[in-house]
Tab-separated table of C-alpha atoms in Angstrom:
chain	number	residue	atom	x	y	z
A	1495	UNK	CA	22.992	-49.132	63.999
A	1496	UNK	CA	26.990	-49.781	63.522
A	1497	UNK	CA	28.615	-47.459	60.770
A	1498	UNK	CA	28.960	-48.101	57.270
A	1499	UNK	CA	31.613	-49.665	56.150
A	1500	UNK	CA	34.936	-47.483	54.394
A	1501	UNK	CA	34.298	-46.397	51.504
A	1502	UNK	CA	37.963	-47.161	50.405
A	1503	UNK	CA	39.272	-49.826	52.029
A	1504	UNK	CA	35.400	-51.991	51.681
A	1505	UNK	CA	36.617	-53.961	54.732
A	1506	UNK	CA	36.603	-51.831	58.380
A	1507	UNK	CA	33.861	-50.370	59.553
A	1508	UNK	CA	33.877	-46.573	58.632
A	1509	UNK	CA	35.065	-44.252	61.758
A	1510	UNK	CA	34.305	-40.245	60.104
A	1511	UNK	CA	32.698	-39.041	56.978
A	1512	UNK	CA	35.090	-36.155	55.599
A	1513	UNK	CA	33.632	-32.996	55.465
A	1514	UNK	CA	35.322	-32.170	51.910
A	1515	UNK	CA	34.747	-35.017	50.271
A	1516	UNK	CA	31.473	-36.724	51.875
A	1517	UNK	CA	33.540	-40.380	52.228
A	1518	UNK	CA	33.523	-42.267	55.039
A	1519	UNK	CA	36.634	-43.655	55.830
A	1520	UNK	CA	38.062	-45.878	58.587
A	1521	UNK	CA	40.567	-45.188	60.753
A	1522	UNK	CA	43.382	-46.752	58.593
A	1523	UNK	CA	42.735	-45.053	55.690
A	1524	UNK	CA	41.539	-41.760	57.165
A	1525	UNK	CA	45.142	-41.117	58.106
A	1526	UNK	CA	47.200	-42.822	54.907
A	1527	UNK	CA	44.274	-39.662	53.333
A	1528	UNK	CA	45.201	-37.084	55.425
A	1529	UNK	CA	49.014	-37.551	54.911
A	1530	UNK	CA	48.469	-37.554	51.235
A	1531	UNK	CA	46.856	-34.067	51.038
A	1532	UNK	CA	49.757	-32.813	53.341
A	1533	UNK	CA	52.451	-34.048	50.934
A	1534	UNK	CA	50.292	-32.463	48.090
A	1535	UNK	CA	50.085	-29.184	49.531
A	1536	UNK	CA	53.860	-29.388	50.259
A	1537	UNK	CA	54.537	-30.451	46.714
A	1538	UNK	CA	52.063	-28.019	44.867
A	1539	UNK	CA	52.484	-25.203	46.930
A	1540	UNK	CA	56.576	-26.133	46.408
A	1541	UNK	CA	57.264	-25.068	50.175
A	1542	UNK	CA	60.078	-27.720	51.033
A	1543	UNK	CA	62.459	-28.068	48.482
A	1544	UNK	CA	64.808	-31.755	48.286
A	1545	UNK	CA	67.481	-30.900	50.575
A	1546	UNK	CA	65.749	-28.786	52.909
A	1547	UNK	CA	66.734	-28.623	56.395
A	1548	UNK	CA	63.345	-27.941	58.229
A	1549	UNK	CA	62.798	-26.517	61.580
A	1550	UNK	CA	59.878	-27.791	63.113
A	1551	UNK	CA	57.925	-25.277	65.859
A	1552	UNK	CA	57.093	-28.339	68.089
A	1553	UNK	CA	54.775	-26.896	71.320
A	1554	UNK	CA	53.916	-30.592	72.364
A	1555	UNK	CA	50.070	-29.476	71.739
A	1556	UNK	CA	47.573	-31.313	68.974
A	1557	UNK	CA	48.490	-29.339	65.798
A	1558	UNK	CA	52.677	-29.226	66.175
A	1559	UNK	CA	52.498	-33.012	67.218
A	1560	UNK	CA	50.433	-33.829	64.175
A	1561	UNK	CA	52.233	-32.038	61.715
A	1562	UNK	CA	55.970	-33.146	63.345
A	1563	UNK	CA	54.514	-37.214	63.011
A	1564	UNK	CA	53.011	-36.316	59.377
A	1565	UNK	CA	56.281	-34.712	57.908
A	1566	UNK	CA	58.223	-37.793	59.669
A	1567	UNK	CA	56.661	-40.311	57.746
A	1568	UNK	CA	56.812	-37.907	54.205
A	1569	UNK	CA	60.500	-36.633	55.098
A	1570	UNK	CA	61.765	-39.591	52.591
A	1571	UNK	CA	59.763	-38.688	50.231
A	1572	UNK	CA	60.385	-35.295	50.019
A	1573	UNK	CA	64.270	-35.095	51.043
A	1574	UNK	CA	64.338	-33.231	53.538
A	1575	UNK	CA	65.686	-33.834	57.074
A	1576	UNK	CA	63.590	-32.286	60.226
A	1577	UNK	CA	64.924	-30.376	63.399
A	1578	UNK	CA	62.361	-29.983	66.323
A	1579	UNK	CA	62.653	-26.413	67.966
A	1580	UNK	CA	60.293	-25.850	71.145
A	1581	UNK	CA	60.368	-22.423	72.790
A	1582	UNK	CA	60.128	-21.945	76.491
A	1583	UNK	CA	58.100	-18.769	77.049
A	1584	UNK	CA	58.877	-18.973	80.432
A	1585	UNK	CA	55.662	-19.343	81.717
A	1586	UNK	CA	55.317	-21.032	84.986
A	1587	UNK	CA	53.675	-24.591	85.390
A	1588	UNK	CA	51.960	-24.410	82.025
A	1589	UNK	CA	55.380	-24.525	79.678
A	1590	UNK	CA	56.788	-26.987	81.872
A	1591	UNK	CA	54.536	-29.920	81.399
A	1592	UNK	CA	54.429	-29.103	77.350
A	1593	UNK	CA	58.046	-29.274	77.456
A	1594	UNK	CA	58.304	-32.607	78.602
A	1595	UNK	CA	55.593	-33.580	76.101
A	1596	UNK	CA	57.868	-32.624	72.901
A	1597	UNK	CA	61.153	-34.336	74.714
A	1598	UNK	CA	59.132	-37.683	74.701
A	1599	UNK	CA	57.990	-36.811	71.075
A	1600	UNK	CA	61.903	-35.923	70.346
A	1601	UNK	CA	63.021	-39.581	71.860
A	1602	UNK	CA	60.368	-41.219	70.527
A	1603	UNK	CA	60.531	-40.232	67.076
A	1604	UNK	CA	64.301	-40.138	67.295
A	1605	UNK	CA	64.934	-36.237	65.944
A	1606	UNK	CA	66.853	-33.443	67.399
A	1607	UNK	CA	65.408	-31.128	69.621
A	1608	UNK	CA	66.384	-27.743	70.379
A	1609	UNK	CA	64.664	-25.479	73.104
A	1610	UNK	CA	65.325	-21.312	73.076
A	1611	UNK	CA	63.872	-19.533	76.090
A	1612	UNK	CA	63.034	-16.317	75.638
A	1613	UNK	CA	65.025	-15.829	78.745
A	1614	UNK	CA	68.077	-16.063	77.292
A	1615	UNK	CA	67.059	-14.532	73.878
A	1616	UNK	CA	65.237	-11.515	75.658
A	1617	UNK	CA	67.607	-10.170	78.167
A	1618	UNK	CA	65.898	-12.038	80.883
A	1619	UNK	CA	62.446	-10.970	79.945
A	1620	UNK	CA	59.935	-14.227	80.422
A	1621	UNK	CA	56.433	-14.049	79.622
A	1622	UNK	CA	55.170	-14.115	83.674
A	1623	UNK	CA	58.014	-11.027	83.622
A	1624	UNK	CA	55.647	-9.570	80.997
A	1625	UNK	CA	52.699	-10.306	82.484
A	1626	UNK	CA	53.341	-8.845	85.832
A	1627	UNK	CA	54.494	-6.145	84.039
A	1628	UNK	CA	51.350	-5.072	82.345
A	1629	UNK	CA	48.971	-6.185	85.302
A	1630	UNK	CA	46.508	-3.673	86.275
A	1631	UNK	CA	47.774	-1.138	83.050
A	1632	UNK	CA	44.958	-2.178	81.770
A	1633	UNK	CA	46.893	-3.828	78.913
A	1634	UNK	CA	46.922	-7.013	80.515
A	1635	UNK	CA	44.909	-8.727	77.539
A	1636	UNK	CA	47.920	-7.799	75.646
A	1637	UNK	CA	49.946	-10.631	77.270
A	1638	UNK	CA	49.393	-12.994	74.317
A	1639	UNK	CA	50.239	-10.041	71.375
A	1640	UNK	CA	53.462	-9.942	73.252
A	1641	UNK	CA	54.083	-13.533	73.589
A	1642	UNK	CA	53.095	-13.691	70.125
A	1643	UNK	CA	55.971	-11.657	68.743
A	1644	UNK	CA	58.411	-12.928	70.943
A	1645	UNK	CA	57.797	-16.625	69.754
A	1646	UNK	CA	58.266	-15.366	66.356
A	1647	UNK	CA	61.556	-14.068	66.646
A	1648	UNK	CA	62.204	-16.702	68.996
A	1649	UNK	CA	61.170	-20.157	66.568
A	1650	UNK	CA	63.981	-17.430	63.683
A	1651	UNK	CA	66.547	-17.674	66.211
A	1652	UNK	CA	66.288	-21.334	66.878
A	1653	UNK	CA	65.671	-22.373	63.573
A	1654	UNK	CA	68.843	-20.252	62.954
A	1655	UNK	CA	70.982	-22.030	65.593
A	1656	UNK	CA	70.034	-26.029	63.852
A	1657	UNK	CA	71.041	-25.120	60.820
A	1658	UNK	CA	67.459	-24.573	59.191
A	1659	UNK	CA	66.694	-23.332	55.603
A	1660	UNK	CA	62.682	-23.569	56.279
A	1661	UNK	CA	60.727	-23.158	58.985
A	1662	UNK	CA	57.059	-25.183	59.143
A	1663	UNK	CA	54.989	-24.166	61.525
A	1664	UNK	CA	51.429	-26.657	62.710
A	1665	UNK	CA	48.650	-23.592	62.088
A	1666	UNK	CA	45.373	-25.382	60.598
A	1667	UNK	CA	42.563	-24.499	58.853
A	1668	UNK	CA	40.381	-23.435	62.087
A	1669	UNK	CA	43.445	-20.900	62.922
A	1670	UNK	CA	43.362	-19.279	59.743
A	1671	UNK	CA	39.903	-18.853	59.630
A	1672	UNK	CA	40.010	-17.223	63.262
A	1673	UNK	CA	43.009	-15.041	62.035
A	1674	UNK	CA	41.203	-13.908	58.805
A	1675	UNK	CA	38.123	-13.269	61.423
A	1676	UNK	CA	40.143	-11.219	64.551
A	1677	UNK	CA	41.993	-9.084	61.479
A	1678	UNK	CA	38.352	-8.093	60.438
A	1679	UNK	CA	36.910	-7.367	63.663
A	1680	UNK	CA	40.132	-5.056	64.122
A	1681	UNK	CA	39.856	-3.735	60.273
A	1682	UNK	CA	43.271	-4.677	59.881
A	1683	UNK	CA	43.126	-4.469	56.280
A	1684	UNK	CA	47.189	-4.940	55.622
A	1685	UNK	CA	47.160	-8.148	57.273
A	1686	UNK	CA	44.120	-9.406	55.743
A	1687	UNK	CA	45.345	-8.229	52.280
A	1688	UNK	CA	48.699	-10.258	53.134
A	1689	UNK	CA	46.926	-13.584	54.854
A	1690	UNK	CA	45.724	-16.426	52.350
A	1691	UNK	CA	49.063	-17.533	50.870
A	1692	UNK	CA	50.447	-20.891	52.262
A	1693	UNK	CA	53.877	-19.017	54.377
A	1694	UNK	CA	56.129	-16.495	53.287
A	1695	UNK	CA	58.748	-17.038	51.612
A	1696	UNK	CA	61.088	-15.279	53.854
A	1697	UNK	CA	61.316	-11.280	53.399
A	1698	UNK	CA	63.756	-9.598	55.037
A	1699	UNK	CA	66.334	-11.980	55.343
A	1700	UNK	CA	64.179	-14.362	57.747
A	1701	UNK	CA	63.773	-17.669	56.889
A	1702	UNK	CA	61.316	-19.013	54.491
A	1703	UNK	CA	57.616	-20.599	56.569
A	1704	UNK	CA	55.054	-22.462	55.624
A	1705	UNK	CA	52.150	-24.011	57.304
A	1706	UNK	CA	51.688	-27.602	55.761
A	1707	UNK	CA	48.432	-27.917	57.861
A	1708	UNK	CA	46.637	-25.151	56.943
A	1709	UNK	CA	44.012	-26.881	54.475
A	1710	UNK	CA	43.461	-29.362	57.643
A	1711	UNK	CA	40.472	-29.024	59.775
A	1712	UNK	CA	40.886	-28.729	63.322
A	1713	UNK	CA	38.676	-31.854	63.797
A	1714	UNK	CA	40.377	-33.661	61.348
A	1715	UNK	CA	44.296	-33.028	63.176
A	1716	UNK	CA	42.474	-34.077	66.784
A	1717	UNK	CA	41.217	-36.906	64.938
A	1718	UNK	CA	44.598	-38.193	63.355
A	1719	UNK	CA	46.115	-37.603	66.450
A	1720	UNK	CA	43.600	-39.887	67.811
A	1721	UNK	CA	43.128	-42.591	65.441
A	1722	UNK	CA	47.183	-42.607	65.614
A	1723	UNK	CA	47.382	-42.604	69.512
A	1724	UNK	CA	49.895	-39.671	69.258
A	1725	UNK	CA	50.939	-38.332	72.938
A	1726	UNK	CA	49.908	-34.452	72.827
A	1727	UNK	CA	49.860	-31.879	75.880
A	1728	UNK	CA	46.511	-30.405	75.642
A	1729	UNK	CA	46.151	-27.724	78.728
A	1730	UNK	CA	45.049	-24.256	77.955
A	1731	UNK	CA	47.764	-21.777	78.521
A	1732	UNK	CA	47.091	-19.658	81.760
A	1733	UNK	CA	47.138	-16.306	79.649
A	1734	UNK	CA	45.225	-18.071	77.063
A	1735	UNK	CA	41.502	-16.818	78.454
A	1736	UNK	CA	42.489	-12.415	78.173
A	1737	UNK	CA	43.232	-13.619	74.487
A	1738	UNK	CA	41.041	-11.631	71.366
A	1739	UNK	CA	41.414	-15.008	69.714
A	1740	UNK	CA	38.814	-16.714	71.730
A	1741	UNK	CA	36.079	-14.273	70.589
A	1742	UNK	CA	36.630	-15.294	67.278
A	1743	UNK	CA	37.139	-18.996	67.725
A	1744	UNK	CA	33.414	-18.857	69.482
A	1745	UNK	CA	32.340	-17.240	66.920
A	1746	UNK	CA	33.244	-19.329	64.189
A	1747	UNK	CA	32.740	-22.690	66.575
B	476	UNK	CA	11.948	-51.200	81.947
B	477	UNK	CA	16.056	-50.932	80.297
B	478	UNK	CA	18.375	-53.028	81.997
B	479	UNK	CA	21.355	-51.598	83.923
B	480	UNK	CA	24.304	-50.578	80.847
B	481	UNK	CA	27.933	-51.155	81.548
B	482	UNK	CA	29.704	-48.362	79.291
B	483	UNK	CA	33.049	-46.647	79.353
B	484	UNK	CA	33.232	-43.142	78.668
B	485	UNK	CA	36.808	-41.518	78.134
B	486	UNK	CA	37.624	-37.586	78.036
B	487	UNK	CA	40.496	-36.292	75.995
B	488	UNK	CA	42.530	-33.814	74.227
B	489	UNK	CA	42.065	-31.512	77.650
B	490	UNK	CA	38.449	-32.580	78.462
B	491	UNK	CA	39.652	-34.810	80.986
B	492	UNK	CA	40.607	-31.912	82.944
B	493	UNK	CA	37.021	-30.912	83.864
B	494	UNK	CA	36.708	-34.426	85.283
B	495	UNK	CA	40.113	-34.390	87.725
B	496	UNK	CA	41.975	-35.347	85.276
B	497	UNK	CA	41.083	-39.223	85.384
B	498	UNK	CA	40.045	-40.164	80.783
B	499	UNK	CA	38.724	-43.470	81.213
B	500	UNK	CA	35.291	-44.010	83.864
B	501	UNK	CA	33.948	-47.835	83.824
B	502	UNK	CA	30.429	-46.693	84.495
B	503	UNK	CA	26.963	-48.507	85.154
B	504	UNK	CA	23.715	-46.620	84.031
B	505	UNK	CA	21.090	-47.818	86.773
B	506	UNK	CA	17.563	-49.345	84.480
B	507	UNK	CA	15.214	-46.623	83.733
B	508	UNK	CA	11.928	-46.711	81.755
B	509	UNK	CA	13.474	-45.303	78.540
B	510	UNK	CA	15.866	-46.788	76.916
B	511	UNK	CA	19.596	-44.800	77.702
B	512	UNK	CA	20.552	-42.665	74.581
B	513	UNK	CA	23.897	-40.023	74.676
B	514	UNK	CA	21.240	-37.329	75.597
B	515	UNK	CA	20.612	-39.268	78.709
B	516	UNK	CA	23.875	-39.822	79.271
B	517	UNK	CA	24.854	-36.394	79.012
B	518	UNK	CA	22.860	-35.451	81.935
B	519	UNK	CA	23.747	-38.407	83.955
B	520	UNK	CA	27.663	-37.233	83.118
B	521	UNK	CA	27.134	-33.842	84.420
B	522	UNK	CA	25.716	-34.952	87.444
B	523	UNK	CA	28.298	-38.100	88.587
B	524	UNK	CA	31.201	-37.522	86.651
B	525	UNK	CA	31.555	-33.455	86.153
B	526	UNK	CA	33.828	-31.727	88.713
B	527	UNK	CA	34.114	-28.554	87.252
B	528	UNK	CA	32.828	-25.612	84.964
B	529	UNK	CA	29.754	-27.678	83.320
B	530	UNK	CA	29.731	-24.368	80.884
B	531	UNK	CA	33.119	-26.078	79.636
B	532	UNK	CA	31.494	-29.336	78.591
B	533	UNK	CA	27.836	-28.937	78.654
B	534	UNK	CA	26.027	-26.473	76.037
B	535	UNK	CA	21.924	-26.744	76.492
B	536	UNK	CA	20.994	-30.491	75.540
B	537	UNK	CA	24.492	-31.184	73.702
B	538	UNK	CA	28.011	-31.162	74.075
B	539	UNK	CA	29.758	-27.594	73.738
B	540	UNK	CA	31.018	-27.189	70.192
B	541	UNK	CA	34.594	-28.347	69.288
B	542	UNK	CA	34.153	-31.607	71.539
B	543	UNK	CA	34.348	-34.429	69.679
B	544	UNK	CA	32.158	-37.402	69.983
B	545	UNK	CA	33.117	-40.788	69.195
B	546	UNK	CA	31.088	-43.959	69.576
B	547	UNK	CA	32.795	-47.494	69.581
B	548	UNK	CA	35.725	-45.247	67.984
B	549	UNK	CA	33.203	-43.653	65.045
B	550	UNK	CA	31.864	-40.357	65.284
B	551	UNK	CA	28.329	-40.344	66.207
B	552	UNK	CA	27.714	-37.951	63.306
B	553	UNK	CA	28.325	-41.041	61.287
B	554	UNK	CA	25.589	-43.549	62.965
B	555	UNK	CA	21.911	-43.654	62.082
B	556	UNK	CA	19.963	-42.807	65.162
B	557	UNK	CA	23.505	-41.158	65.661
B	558	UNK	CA	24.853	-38.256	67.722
B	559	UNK	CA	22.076	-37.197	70.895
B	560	UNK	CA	19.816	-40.023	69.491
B	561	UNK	CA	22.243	-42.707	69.827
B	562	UNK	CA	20.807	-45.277	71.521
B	563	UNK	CA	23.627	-47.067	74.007
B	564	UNK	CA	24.360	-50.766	74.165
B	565	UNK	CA	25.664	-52.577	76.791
B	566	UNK	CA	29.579	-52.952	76.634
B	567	UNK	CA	29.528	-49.674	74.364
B	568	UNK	CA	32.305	-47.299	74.205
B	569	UNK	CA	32.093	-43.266	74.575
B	570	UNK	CA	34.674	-41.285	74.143
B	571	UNK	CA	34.758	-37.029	74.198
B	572	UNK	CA	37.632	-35.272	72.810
B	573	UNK	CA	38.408	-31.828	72.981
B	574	UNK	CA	39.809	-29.651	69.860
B	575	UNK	CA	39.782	-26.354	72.008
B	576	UNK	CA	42.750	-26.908	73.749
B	577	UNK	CA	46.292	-25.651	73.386
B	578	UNK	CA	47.573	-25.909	69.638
């Protein structure tokens, strides 16, 4: 049996029912949906004020590509002007090809891209430096709570160096629901005390994040990306499998 | 007796790279008794297309949560006689996405 047809458009055949909502929508309209709710939760939450320069953490994977494309298409709307920063960890045939993905993205979609390595931020330090480093100390599963911290400071610095007054970040729904999940298992109970809210607003002198994605179902960003033929990278890091994260992504999966 | 089916099946979003990295297969699903439904076709994926780390794509009967079905570019969840049940059509389109991947 074909699907139904959309339940907003009455005309294409329906391609996903929403999980929220229970609609089934077609391609078309799936995605004019989906941008809608981001520019609500940018408007409601107030996280990017007219005027704001906004430094986009672009990796070149699913969730950065989705949320650079979205914020593209709202940027008139909401007056503010959007700067791509990518970091290069320095990891070896994985960065590399993810690069390359956000300098098409950058051409393509005609915005500025800076990249900050962590070699040059980090006195030489990449993350295969790191991870050679704690081989065999038996705190080799710490490679990603390094990298972690490092990409932190580094998406600051390069934010810093375009100019930025926000920084937006492409964390979804799935991630904080794994975060909220890993700082249990640890009984981290400052960090789960301080998750929830939709960024911070910049303590500290940092600049002010936000997540516009973060009400977005991991399904639903693959989707968009899909049903708008977007051009993501989509291998697994190499450190990626020693990560704590994947216990609670199976878990929750 | 079911006819032979011509079907594509695609991988994506990092699925592709448990099938040497090629997304789209033009495949032909030999006739068989029963009729050729996306359980079927699961199995008959896993044993001509699959190159590597089944555990990756394969979970019991299904695919492994967080891969993304879509059927003639609607997720099967969406079809009556939908997602394993789904029974294929000539000409019909598969495609598998990923979510796990990167981010």
């Amino acid at each position: 049996m074909p699907a139904p047809t959309c339940a907003s458009c009455h005309a294409a055949r329906a391609a996903l029912r929403r999980p929220r909502s229970g609609q089934a929508l077609c391609g078309t309209c799936f995605c004019a949906a989906f941008e809608a709710e981001v520019l609500h939760t940018v408007l409601a939450g107030r996280l990017l004020p007219p005027g704001a320069v906004v430094a986009v953490g672009a990796s070149g994977g699913k969730d950065s590509t989705v949320l650079a494309h979205v914020l593209r298409e709202l940027a008139p709307r909401l007056g503010v002007s959007l700067r791509l920063v990518a970091v290069d960890e320095g990891i070896g045939g994985y960065r590399d090809a993810a690069l390359a993905a956000v300098q098409r993205q950058a051409a393509r979609w005609e915005l500025p891209l800076t990249i900050v390595a962590y070699a040059d931020l980090f006195g030489g330090w990449t993350m295969d430096a790191v991870a050679r480093s704690t081989a065999g100390s038996g705190r080799s599963r710490a490679c990603c709570t390094f990298c972690g911290v490092l990409r932190r400071r580094a998406l600051e610095e390069g934010a810093r160096l375009v100019g930025a007054t926000h920084i937006v970040t492409g964390h979804n729904a799935d991630d904080m629901a794994e975060t909220v999940l890993m700082n249990f298992l640890r009984g981290d109970t400052g960090r789960l005390a301080r998750g929830g809210g939709l960024g911070s607003p910049g303590e500290g002198g940092a600049l002010p994040r936000c997540r516009p994605l973060q009400f977005a179902s991991q399904k639903e960003v693959v989707l968009y990306a899909h049903f708008r033929r977007l051009d993501y990278f989509s291998e697994e890091c190499v450190y990626a499998p020693e990560a704590f994260r994947g216990y609670a992504r199976d878990l929750l999966k | 007796m079911a006819a032979p089916l011509s079907v594509e099946v695609e991988f994506g979003g990092g699925a592709e790279l448990l099938f040497n990295g090629v997304k789209k297969h033009q495949v032909t699903l030999p006739g068989q008794e029963e009729p050729w439904d996306i359980r079927n076709l699961l199995v008959w994926i896993k044993k001509n297309l699959l190159k590597e780390r089944p555990e990756l794509f394969i979970q019991g009967d299904s695919v492994r949560p967080g891969i993304l079905v879509l059927i003639n570019d609607a997720d099967w969840e969406l079809l009556d006689q939908g997602e394993l049940d789904y029974q294929l059509q000539d000409q019909d389109s598969v495609l598998f996405i990923s979510t796990l991947h990167g981010g």
